[in-house]
PDB file of C-alpha atoms in Angstrom:
ATOM      1  CA  UNK A   1      -0.012  -0.421   0.171  1.00 64.00           C
ATOM      2  CA  UNK A   2       1.849   3.283  -1.423  1.00 73.00           C
ATOM      3  CA  UNK A   3      -0.186   5.270   1.718  1.00 91.00           C
ATOM      4  CA  UNK A   4      -1.242   8.605   0.305  1.00 95.00           C
ATOM      5  CA  UNK A   5       1.116  10.390  -2.297  1.00 96.00           C
ATOM      6  CA  UNK A   6       1.715  13.835  -2.836  1.00 97.00           C
ATOM      7  CA  UNK A   7       3.532  15.790  -5.956  1.00 97.00           C
ATOM      8  CA  UNK A   8       5.835  17.613  -6.453  1.00 97.00           C
ATOM      9  CA  UNK A   9       7.935  17.272  -3.764  1.00 96.00           C
ATOM     10  CA  UNK A  10       9.075  20.418  -3.450  1.00 96.00           C
ATOM     11  CA  UNK A  11       8.326  23.827  -5.566  1.00 96.00           C
ATOM     12  CA  UNK A  12       9.152  27.639  -6.008  1.00 98.00           C
ATOM     13  CA  UNK A  13       7.055  29.934  -7.436  1.00 98.00           C
ATOM     14  CA  UNK A  14       7.014  33.587  -8.036  1.00 98.00           C
ATOM     15  CA  UNK A  15       4.571  35.957  -6.569  1.00 98.00           C
ATOM     16  CA  UNK A  16       1.933  36.418  -9.337  1.00 98.00           C
ATOM     17  CA  UNK A  17       2.321  32.866 -10.762  1.00 98.00           C
ATOM     18  CA  UNK A  18       0.151  30.273 -10.031  1.00 98.00           C
ATOM     19  CA  UNK A  19       0.667  26.979  -8.922  1.00 98.00           C
ATOM     20  CA  UNK A  20      -0.507  22.895  -8.928  1.00 98.00           C
ATOM     21  CA  UNK A  21      -0.957  20.112  -6.452  1.00 98.00           C
ATOM     22  CA  UNK A  22      -1.514  16.914  -6.337  1.00 98.00           C
ATOM     23  CA  UNK A  23      -2.057  14.141  -4.316  1.00 98.00           C
ATOM     24  CA  UNK A  24      -3.014   9.971  -4.742  1.00 97.00           C
ATOM     25  CA  UNK A  25      -5.588   8.990  -1.396  1.00 95.00           C
ATOM     26  CA  UNK A  26      -4.504   5.789   0.371  1.00 92.00           C
ATOM     27  CA  UNK A  27      -6.140   2.739  -1.591  1.00 91.00           C
ATOM     28  CA  UNK A  28      -9.745   2.297  -0.700  1.00 87.00           C
ATOM     29  CA  UNK A  29      -9.721   6.589   0.688  1.00 89.00           C
ATOM     30  CA  UNK A  30     -12.713   7.721  -1.298  1.00 90.00           C
ATOM     31  CA  UNK A  31     -11.916  10.895   0.399  1.00 91.00           C
ATOM     32  CA  UNK A  32      -9.270  14.137   0.773  1.00 94.00           C
ATOM     33  CA  UNK A  33      -8.449  17.217   2.472  1.00 94.00           C
ATOM     34  CA  UNK A  34      -5.587  19.754   2.156  1.00 97.00           C
ATOM     35  CA  UNK A  35      -4.283  21.266   4.810  1.00 97.00           C
ATOM     36  CA  UNK A  36      -1.848  24.679   5.102  1.00 98.00           C
ATOM     37  CA  UNK A  37       0.940  24.547   7.169  1.00 97.00           C
ATOM     38  CA  UNK A  38       2.495  27.845   7.800  1.00 95.00           C
ATOM     39  CA  UNK A  39       6.270  27.564   9.810  1.00 92.00           C
ATOM     40  CA  UNK A  40       5.788  26.442  13.110  1.00 90.00           C
ATOM     41  CA  UNK A  41       2.515  26.118  13.208  1.00 93.00           C
ATOM     42  CA  UNK A  42      -0.070  23.342  12.858  1.00 95.00           C
ATOM     43  CA  UNK A  43      -1.806  22.101   9.693  1.00 96.00           C
ATOM     44  CA  UNK A  44      -5.033  24.190   8.524  1.00 96.00           C
ATOM     45  CA  UNK A  45      -7.715  22.829   7.254  1.00 95.00           C
ATOM     46  CA  UNK A  46      -8.245  24.097   3.403  1.00 97.00           C
ATOM     47  CA  UNK A  47     -10.902  22.401   2.648  1.00 95.00           C
ATOM     48  CA  UNK A  48     -12.407  18.787   2.135  1.00 93.00           C
ATOM     49  CA  UNK A  49     -13.881  16.551  -0.924  1.00 94.00           C
ATOM     50  CA  UNK A  50     -15.855  13.754  -1.475  1.00 90.00           C
ATOM     51  CA  UNK A  51     -17.658  12.579  -4.093  1.00 89.00           C
ATOM     52  CA  UNK A  52     -16.009  15.288  -6.585  1.00 93.00           C
ATOM     53  CA  UNK A  53     -18.202  18.276  -4.775  1.00 93.00           C
ATOM     54  CA  UNK A  54     -16.485  20.601  -2.442  1.00 93.00           C
ATOM     55  CA  UNK A  55     -17.911  19.389   1.252  1.00 88.00           C
ATOM     56  CA  UNK A  56     -16.355  21.640   3.634  1.00 88.00           C
ATOM     57  CA  UNK A  57     -14.092  25.022   3.495  1.00 93.00           C
ATOM     58  CA  UNK A  58     -11.799  26.678   6.241  1.00 93.00           C
ATOM     59  CA  UNK A  59     -10.893  30.147   6.186  1.00 94.00           C
ATOM     60  CA  UNK A  60      -9.234  30.786   3.086  1.00 97.00           C
ATOM     61  CA  UNK A  61      -9.413  33.260  -0.166  1.00 97.00           C
ATOM     62  CA  UNK A  62     -10.836  32.095  -3.199  1.00 96.00           C
ATOM     63  CA  UNK A  63      -7.995  32.369  -4.685  1.00 98.00           C
ATOM     64  CA  UNK A  64      -7.636  28.619  -3.192  1.00 98.00           C
ATOM     65  CA  UNK A  65      -9.346  26.041  -5.464  1.00 97.00           C
ATOM     66  CA  UNK A  66      -9.162  21.902  -5.857  1.00 97.00           C
ATOM     67  CA  UNK A  67     -10.899  19.526  -7.631  1.00 97.00           C
ATOM     68  CA  UNK A  68     -11.714  15.404  -6.935  1.00 97.00           C
ATOM     69  CA  UNK A  69     -11.590  13.380 -10.053  1.00 97.00           C
ATOM     70  CA  UNK A  70     -13.484   9.848 -10.222  1.00 96.00           C
ATOM     71  CA  UNK A  71     -10.644   8.225  -9.428  1.00 95.00           C
ATOM     72  CA  UNK A  72     -10.780  10.166  -5.613  1.00 95.00           C
ATOM     73  CA  UNK A  73      -7.480  11.581  -6.915  1.00 97.00           C
ATOM     74  CA  UNK A  74      -6.835  15.310  -6.034  1.00 98.00           C
ATOM     75  CA  UNK A  75      -5.787  18.669  -6.940  1.00 98.00           C
ATOM     76  CA  UNK A  76      -4.912  22.053  -5.106  1.00 98.00           C
ATOM     77  CA  UNK A  77      -4.456  25.039  -7.343  1.00 98.00           C
ATOM     78  CA  UNK A  78      -3.288  28.154  -5.995  1.00 98.00           C
ATOM     79  CA  UNK A  79      -3.854  31.663  -8.066  1.00 97.00           C
ATOM     80  CA  UNK A  80      -2.250  35.030  -7.723  1.00 98.00           C
ATOM     81  CA  UNK A  81       0.517  33.843  -5.581  1.00 98.00           C
ATOM     82  CA  UNK A  82       1.893  35.666  -2.464  1.00 98.00           C
ATOM     83  CA  UNK A  83       4.598  35.531   0.136  1.00 97.00           C
ATOM     84  CA  UNK A  84       2.419  34.073   2.506  1.00 97.00           C
ATOM     85  CA  UNK A  85       1.133  31.368   0.845  1.00 98.00           C
ATOM     86  CA  UNK A  86       4.813  29.717   1.476  1.00 98.00           C
ATOM     87  CA  UNK A  87       4.040  26.457   3.133  1.00 97.00           C
ATOM     88  CA  UNK A  88       3.910  22.961   3.843  1.00 97.00           C
ATOM     89  CA  UNK A  89       0.782  22.116   1.789  1.00 98.00           C
ATOM     90  CA  UNK A  90      -0.723  18.270   3.408  1.00 97.00           C
ATOM     91  CA  UNK A  91      -3.038  16.179   1.315  1.00 97.00           C
ATOM     92  CA  UNK A  92      -4.754  13.841   3.805  1.00 94.00           C
ATOM     93  CA  UNK A  93      -7.066  10.929   2.559  1.00 91.00           C
ATOM     94  CA  UNK A  94      -9.829   8.667   4.549  1.00 86.00           C
ATOM     95  CA  UNK A  95     -13.092   6.767   3.762  1.00 80.00           C
ATOM     96  CA  UNK A  96     -16.543   8.517   4.595  1.00 73.00           C
ATOM     97  CA  UNK A  97     -18.419   5.316   3.541  1.00 70.00           C
ATOM     98  CA  UNK A  98     -19.011   2.124   5.892  1.00 61.00           C
ATOM     99  CA  UNK A  99     -16.839   3.053   9.470  1.00 61.00           C
ATOM    100  CA  UNK A 100     -15.766   6.034  10.126  1.00 60.00           C
ATOM    101  CA  UNK A 101     -11.717   6.197   9.639  1.00 65.00           C
ATOM    102  CA  UNK A 102      -8.892   7.865  11.154  1.00 76.00           C
ATOM    103  CA  UNK A 103      -7.305  10.430   8.567  1.00 83.00           C
ATOM    104  CA  UNK A 104      -3.856   9.914   7.102  1.00 88.00           C
ATOM    105  CA  UNK A 105      -1.508  12.280   5.633  1.00 93.00           C
ATOM    106  CA  UNK A 106       1.425  12.395   3.010  1.00 95.00           C
ATOM    107  CA  UNK A 107       4.315  13.927   3.188  1.00 95.00           C
ATOM    108  CA  UNK A 108       3.534  17.130   1.834  1.00 97.00           C
ATOM    109  CA  UNK A 109       4.404  19.059  -0.986  1.00 97.00           C
ATOM    110  CA  UNK A 110       7.033  22.630  -0.243  1.00 97.00           C
ATOM    111  CA  UNK A 111       5.591  25.723  -1.447  1.00 98.00           C
ATOM    112  CA  UNK A 112       8.702  28.463  -1.877  1.00 97.00           C
ATOM    113  CA  UNK A 113       6.899  31.714  -3.077  1.00 98.00           C
ATOM    114  CA  UNK A 114       9.806  34.558  -3.907  1.00 97.00           C
TER     115      UNK A 114
ATOM    116  CA  UNK B   1      -9.258  32.053  21.862  1.00 72.00           C
ATOM    117  CA  UNK B   2      -7.900  29.813  19.869  1.00 81.00           C
ATOM    118  CA  UNK B   3     -10.177  26.860  19.440  1.00 91.00           C
ATOM    119  CA  UNK B   4      -6.991  24.043  20.906  1.00 95.00           C
ATOM    120  CA  UNK B   5      -4.492  25.613  22.506  1.00 95.00           C
ATOM    121  CA  UNK B   6      -0.618  23.926  22.795  1.00 95.00           C
ATOM    122  CA  UNK B   7       2.300  24.827  24.359  1.00 86.00           C
ATOM    123  CA  UNK B   8       4.931  24.690  21.328  1.00 83.00           C
ATOM    124  CA  UNK B   9       7.749  23.613  23.671  1.00 86.00           C
ATOM    125  CA  UNK B  10      10.667  22.981  23.409  1.00 93.00           C
ATOM    126  CA  UNK B  11      10.331  19.910  25.550  1.00 95.00           C
ATOM    127  CA  UNK B  12      13.668  18.394  26.214  1.00 97.00           C
ATOM    128  CA  UNK B  13      13.739  15.028  27.859  1.00 97.00           C
ATOM    129  CA  UNK B  14      17.001  12.602  28.705  1.00 97.00           C
ATOM    130  CA  UNK B  15      16.694   9.084  26.934  1.00 97.00           C
ATOM    131  CA  UNK B  16      14.030   6.861  29.024  1.00 97.00           C
ATOM    132  CA  UNK B  17      12.140   9.783  30.726  1.00 97.00           C
ATOM    133  CA  UNK B  18       7.994   9.522  31.309  1.00 97.00           C
ATOM    134  CA  UNK B  19       6.639  12.882  28.387  1.00 97.00           C
ATOM    135  CA  UNK B  20       4.040  14.463  28.922  1.00 97.00           C
ATOM    136  CA  UNK B  21       2.145  16.601  26.185  1.00 97.00           C
ATOM    137  CA  UNK B  22      -0.357  18.497  26.626  1.00 96.00           C
ATOM    138  CA  UNK B  23      -3.339  20.520  24.785  1.00 97.00           C
ATOM    139  CA  UNK B  24      -6.623  22.422  25.846  1.00 97.00           C
ATOM    140  CA  UNK B  25      -9.924  23.083  23.433  1.00 96.00           C
ATOM    141  CA  UNK B  26     -12.769  25.401  24.067  1.00 95.00           C
ATOM    142  CA  UNK B  27     -15.282  23.643  21.394  1.00 91.00           C
ATOM    143  CA  UNK B  28     -17.665  21.155  23.643  1.00 90.00           C
ATOM    144  CA  UNK B  29     -18.605  19.453  19.935  1.00 87.00           C
ATOM    145  CA  UNK B  30     -15.297  17.578  19.696  1.00 89.00           C
ATOM    146  CA  UNK B  31     -15.568  13.818  20.057  1.00 87.00           C
ATOM    147  CA  UNK B  32     -12.444  12.492  18.055  1.00 88.00           C
ATOM    148  CA  UNK B  33      -9.582  12.788  19.460  1.00 92.00           C
ATOM    149  CA  UNK B  34      -5.855  12.560  18.108  1.00 92.00           C
ATOM    150  CA  UNK B  35      -2.256  12.169  18.210  1.00 96.00           C
ATOM    151  CA  UNK B  36       0.264  12.699  15.378  1.00 95.00           C
ATOM    152  CA  UNK B  37       3.738  12.954  15.618  1.00 97.00           C
ATOM    153  CA  UNK B  38       5.841  15.499  12.539  1.00 97.00           C
ATOM    154  CA  UNK B  39       9.277  14.397  11.744  1.00 95.00           C
ATOM    155  CA  UNK B  40      11.155  17.337  10.465  1.00 90.00           C
ATOM    156  CA  UNK B  41      10.325  17.797   6.500  1.00 84.00           C
ATOM    157  CA  UNK B  42       7.712  14.952   6.942  1.00 90.00           C
ATOM    158  CA  UNK B  43       3.961  14.612   7.249  1.00 93.00           C
ATOM    159  CA  UNK B  44       2.690  13.935  10.224  1.00 95.00           C
ATOM    160  CA  UNK B  45       1.856  10.553  11.380  1.00 93.00           C
ATOM    161  CA  UNK B  46      -0.969   9.105  13.091  1.00 90.00           C
ATOM    162  CA  UNK B  47       0.062   7.925  16.372  1.00 93.00           C
ATOM    163  CA  UNK B  48      -3.575   7.578  18.411  1.00 91.00           C
ATOM    164  CA  UNK B  49      -6.807   7.726  18.191  1.00 86.00           C
ATOM    165  CA  UNK B  50      -9.411   7.980  20.705  1.00 86.00           C
ATOM    166  CA  UNK B  51     -13.330   8.730  20.825  1.00 81.00           C
ATOM    167  CA  UNK B  52     -14.840  10.389  23.876  1.00 76.00           C
ATOM    168  CA  UNK B  53     -13.574  10.599  27.360  1.00 83.00           C
ATOM    169  CA  UNK B  54     -10.840   7.695  28.644  1.00 86.00           C
ATOM    170  CA  UNK B  55      -7.762   6.100  28.177  1.00 91.00           C
ATOM    171  CA  UNK B  56      -6.398   4.600  25.633  1.00 93.00           C
ATOM    172  CA  UNK B  57      -2.893   3.152  25.767  1.00 94.00           C
ATOM    173  CA  UNK B  58      -0.570   1.861  22.647  1.00 93.00           C
ATOM    174  CA  UNK B  59       3.197  -0.049  23.527  1.00 96.00           C
ATOM    175  CA  UNK B  60       4.892   2.878  24.647  1.00 97.00           C
ATOM    176  CA  UNK B  61       2.481   5.638  24.216  1.00 97.00           C
ATOM    177  CA  UNK B  62      -1.099   6.541  26.421  1.00 97.00           C
ATOM    178  CA  UNK B  63      -3.033   8.904  25.495  1.00 96.00           C
ATOM    179  CA  UNK B  64      -5.841  10.801  27.883  1.00 96.00           C
ATOM    180  CA  UNK B  65      -9.117  12.384  26.722  1.00 95.00           C
ATOM    181  CA  UNK B  66     -11.040  14.268  29.493  1.00 94.00           C
ATOM    182  CA  UNK B  67     -13.887  16.071  27.850  1.00 92.00           C
ATOM    183  CA  UNK B  68     -15.180  17.628  31.374  1.00 93.00           C
ATOM    184  CA  UNK B  69     -12.249  19.748  31.719  1.00 94.00           C
ATOM    185  CA  UNK B  70     -11.557  19.854  27.471  1.00 94.00           C
ATOM    186  CA  UNK B  71      -7.884  18.261  27.844  1.00 95.00           C
ATOM    187  CA  UNK B  72      -6.418  15.621  25.885  1.00 96.00           C
ATOM    188  CA  UNK B  73      -2.989  14.096  27.107  1.00 97.00           C
ATOM    189  CA  UNK B  74      -0.413  11.753  25.944  1.00 97.00           C
ATOM    190  CA  UNK B  75       1.982  10.358  27.841  1.00 97.00           C
ATOM    191  CA  UNK B  76       5.690   8.867  26.523  1.00 98.00           C
ATOM    192  CA  UNK B  77       7.019   5.490  28.774  1.00 98.00           C
ATOM    193  CA  UNK B  78      10.443   5.037  28.388  1.00 98.00           C
ATOM    194  CA  UNK B  79      11.477   7.980  25.893  1.00 98.00           C
ATOM    195  CA  UNK B  80      14.052   6.983  23.185  1.00 97.00           C
ATOM    196  CA  UNK B  81      16.285   9.713  20.983  1.00 97.00           C
ATOM    197  CA  UNK B  82      13.863   8.364  17.935  1.00 96.00           C
ATOM    198  CA  UNK B  83      10.728   9.689  19.910  1.00 97.00           C
ATOM    199  CA  UNK B  84      12.461  13.395  19.242  1.00 97.00           C
ATOM    200  CA  UNK B  85       9.591  15.143  16.871  1.00 97.00           C
ATOM    201  CA  UNK B  86       6.951  17.594  16.754  1.00 97.00           C
ATOM    202  CA  UNK B  87       3.489  15.853  18.295  1.00 98.00           C
ATOM    203  CA  UNK B  88       0.440  17.407  17.434  1.00 97.00           C
ATOM    204  CA  UNK B  89      -2.811  17.480  18.721  1.00 97.00           C
ATOM    205  CA  UNK B  90      -6.324  17.384  16.702  1.00 93.00           C
ATOM    206  CA  UNK B  91      -9.591  16.628  17.097  1.00 91.00           C
ATOM    207  CA  UNK B  92     -12.820  17.027  15.188  1.00 86.00           C
ATOM    208  CA  UNK B  93     -16.659  17.034  15.058  1.00 81.00           C
ATOM    209  CA  UNK B  94     -18.762  13.455  15.521  1.00 65.00           C
ATOM    210  CA  UNK B  95     -20.895  13.882  12.391  1.00 55.00           C
ATOM    211  CA  UNK B  96     -22.809  15.918  10.466  1.00 49.00           C
ATOM    212  CA  UNK B  97     -20.515  17.422   7.562  1.00 48.00           C
ATOM    213  CA  UNK B  98     -17.758  18.871  10.065  1.00 54.00           C
ATOM    214  CA  UNK B  99     -15.460  16.668   9.778  1.00 70.00           C
ATOM    215  CA  UNK B 100     -12.345  18.811   9.628  1.00 86.00           C
ATOM    216  CA  UNK B 101      -9.655  18.365  12.229  1.00 89.00           C
ATOM    217  CA  UNK B 102      -8.473  21.574  13.779  1.00 93.00           C
ATOM    218  CA  UNK B 103      -4.728  20.816  15.142  1.00 95.00           C
ATOM    219  CA  UNK B 104      -2.810  22.594  18.022  1.00 96.00           C
ATOM    220  CA  UNK B 105       0.078  24.174  16.651  1.00 95.00           C
ATOM    221  CA  UNK B 106       2.607  21.520  18.203  1.00 96.00           C
ATOM    222  CA  UNK B 107       4.970  20.755  20.892  1.00 96.00           C
ATOM    223  CA  UNK B 108       8.188  20.468  19.662  1.00 96.00           C
ATOM    224  CA  UNK B 109       9.952  17.507  21.431  1.00 97.00           C
ATOM    225  CA  UNK B 110      13.923  16.795  22.082  1.00 97.00           C
ATOM    226  CA  UNK B 111      14.894  13.130  23.661  1.00 97.00           C
ATOM    227  CA  UNK B 112      18.975  13.098  24.453  1.00 97.00           C
ATOM    228  CA  UNK B 113      20.848  10.010  24.585  1.00 95.00           C
TER     229      UNK B 113
END
């Protein structure tokens, strides 16, 4: 079982650019959540996707958008990058069908905006 | 007031010590409580997962939840240098559409050989 996989591992972008991050959930999981973790802080919830729809959103601007594909993989898009968007972006997967499961995290994508 | 408060430390202990890590929270609706371990530049790894109040033990790790005090703890017995990491508490609601995890800031632990 490959677990939750994220790509790329590291990324450097310039202010104003757009970025797309990708996540493949753990086998058997149907739900993907995205979190932003700034240096020295705990992860902050961005949004969650289930059945290809955004089911819940945290306190992030519309510059942050996402998508879930039929195979349950997901993308996080950030437009008009700001220096403050520099962070570790984490993807977590779980299953919401049947018995409740805990969330498993990927290794993250470290985004640096310069 | 933040929903989840966690002392960021850093906490430094000698090998073999008992470590106590704690979080307090303000939302009485939280029902699921988790502890994650995060090594430097890695994603969080789930250590313990408990539902509602009580204790749960797994090897050297014990998680305690006291809902009346809105206080959760993680105890590590016989701590090892490999336990050196940031420990994050996390919690979420019991049902409906609110499955997001709310995290503390994390406590940085160093276990010295």
